[in-house]
Amino acid sequence: MNAAHLHLALNHLPVIGSLFTALLLGWALLRPAYELKRAALGAIVLVALSGFPAYFTGEPAEDFVKPLPEVSKALVHNHEEAAEKSFTVLFVVGVAALAALLWTGRDPVPKWVCVALLVAMLAVVGLMGWTANLGGKIRHPEIRAR
């Protein structure tokens, strides 16, 4: 397995995971069970942690694909810039979710905290989708705009 393959294998977890956790948190807000809200926040923390290997395998993957003649350095750069933004926001939201879990202890997480984190996770979902789309354009000319 080379660096690009490893990056491709790992980067799906924060992308799909952010969507899953946003949906889980949205569902938890509709339900009376406080355990579901805590589980959703815990899932956000795990997804944020999954961003580390995806992000830090990006540079070695870049080094692997940049010399290839059909790879556009501009597309790689755009993906890298988007990944920095996405990873930063995901990390901040993950820290906020962890802080909420620690702050509330065994008590229910306040609804306003869950609503704020849901809004933030929706932003993460958008950023992750944008980043993934830019990454796909590096080696998939069929998804590039004509």
XYZ file of C-alpha atoms in Angstrom:
146
model
C 0.000 0.000 0.000
C 1.484 3.345 -1.004
C 0.903 6.757 0.593
C -1.858 7.756 -1.820
C -3.702 4.482 -1.258
C -3.472 4.887 2.518
C -4.807 8.438 2.317
C -7.696 7.324 0.119
C -8.532 4.503 2.516
C -8.537 6.772 5.576
C -10.187 9.935 4.279
C -13.653 8.422 3.969
C -14.155 8.069 7.716
C -14.265 11.783 8.616
C -16.330 12.562 5.502
C -18.992 9.888 6.041
C -18.601 10.059 9.817
C -19.393 13.771 9.932
C -22.613 13.180 8.003
C -23.534 10.228 10.228
C -22.887 12.142 13.460
C -24.864 15.171 12.265
C -27.808 12.893 11.475
C -27.402 11.100 14.812
C -27.342 14.378 16.722
C -30.372 15.640 14.798
C -32.217 12.437 15.669
C -31.117 12.749 19.304
C -32.621 16.238 19.479
C -35.992 14.778 18.477
C -35.881 12.062 21.133
C -36.290 12.412 24.908
C -33.428 9.994 25.763
C -30.435 11.998 26.991
C -28.134 9.006 26.449
C -28.597 9.369 22.696
C -27.381 12.984 22.850
C -24.322 11.897 24.817
C -23.661 9.085 22.333
C -23.911 11.550 19.428
C -21.413 13.877 21.108
C -19.098 10.933 21.753
C -19.390 9.990 18.090
C -18.416 13.540 17.118
C -15.275 13.211 19.229
C -14.421 9.917 17.507
C -14.986 11.392 14.054
C -12.770 14.340 14.963
C -10.059 11.896 16.002
C -10.465 10.066 12.685
C -9.561 13.310 10.951
C -5.978 13.128 12.205
C -4.816 10.128 10.162
C -6.752 11.322 7.113
C -5.205 14.783 7.341
C -1.655 13.706 8.133
C -1.498 11.139 5.323
C -2.333 13.917 2.849
C 1.188 15.276 2.518
C 2.780 11.895 1.748
C -0.033 11.219 -0.735
C 0.688 14.574 -2.366
C 4.375 13.702 -2.660
C 3.378 10.437 -4.340
C 0.944 11.849 -6.928
C 2.460 15.247 -7.762
C 5.163 13.835 -10.073
C 2.551 11.981 -12.132
C 2.105 13.741 -15.498
C -1.704 13.787 -15.439
C -1.940 15.352 -11.957
C -2.663 19.069 -11.764
C -0.665 20.810 -9.059
C -3.424 23.446 -8.829
C -6.032 20.775 -8.035
C -3.779 19.273 -5.382
C -3.238 22.719 -3.864
C -6.992 23.477 -3.811
C -7.702 20.156 -2.091
C -4.945 20.781 0.439
C -6.285 24.254 1.301
C -9.812 22.907 1.741
C -8.524 20.029 3.871
C -6.798 22.465 6.237
C -10.049 24.363 6.757
C -12.145 21.206 7.115
C -9.761 19.572 9.554
C -9.529 22.713 11.683
C -13.300 23.108 11.957
C -13.780 19.377 12.621
C -11.122 19.506 15.343
C -12.732 22.549 17.022
C -16.179 20.921 16.943
C -14.693 17.704 18.348
C -13.079 19.613 21.208
C -16.389 21.415 21.867
C -18.246 18.080 21.956
C -15.674 16.641 24.351
C -15.895 19.759 26.532
C -19.691 19.444 26.620
C -19.429 15.818 27.703
C -16.899 16.654 30.419
C -18.788 19.771 31.527
C -22.078 17.937 32.024
C -20.594 14.843 33.631
C -23.422 12.337 33.997
C -26.096 15.022 33.639
C -28.055 15.557 30.427
C -26.384 17.779 27.844
C -28.417 21.005 27.499
C -30.481 21.225 24.325
C -28.872 24.539 23.297
C -25.443 22.875 23.350
C -26.694 20.079 21.098
C -28.326 22.572 18.721
C -25.114 24.610 18.508
C -23.069 21.470 17.854
C -25.556 20.311 15.220
C -25.198 23.615 13.370
C -21.417 23.293 13.604
C -21.544 19.690 12.377
C -23.646 20.739 9.397
C -20.873 23.193 8.538
C -18.360 20.342 8.896
C -20.458 18.147 6.590
C -20.384 20.891 3.949
C -16.657 21.467 4.328
C -15.879 17.750 4.221
C -18.010 17.285 1.119
C -16.272 20.225 -0.561
C -12.851 18.862 0.366
C -13.701 15.356 -0.819
C -15.011 16.701 -4.117
C -11.797 18.663 -4.683
C -9.759 15.580 -3.817
C -11.731 13.481 -6.252
C -11.016 15.930 -9.048
C -7.286 15.246 -8.726
C -7.552 11.814 -10.350
C -11.115 11.762 -11.717
C -11.431 14.028 -14.765
C -15.025 12.875 -15.243
C -16.153 14.972 -12.244
C -14.334 18.146 -13.273
C -16.549 20.931 -14.627
C -16.178 21.456 -18.332
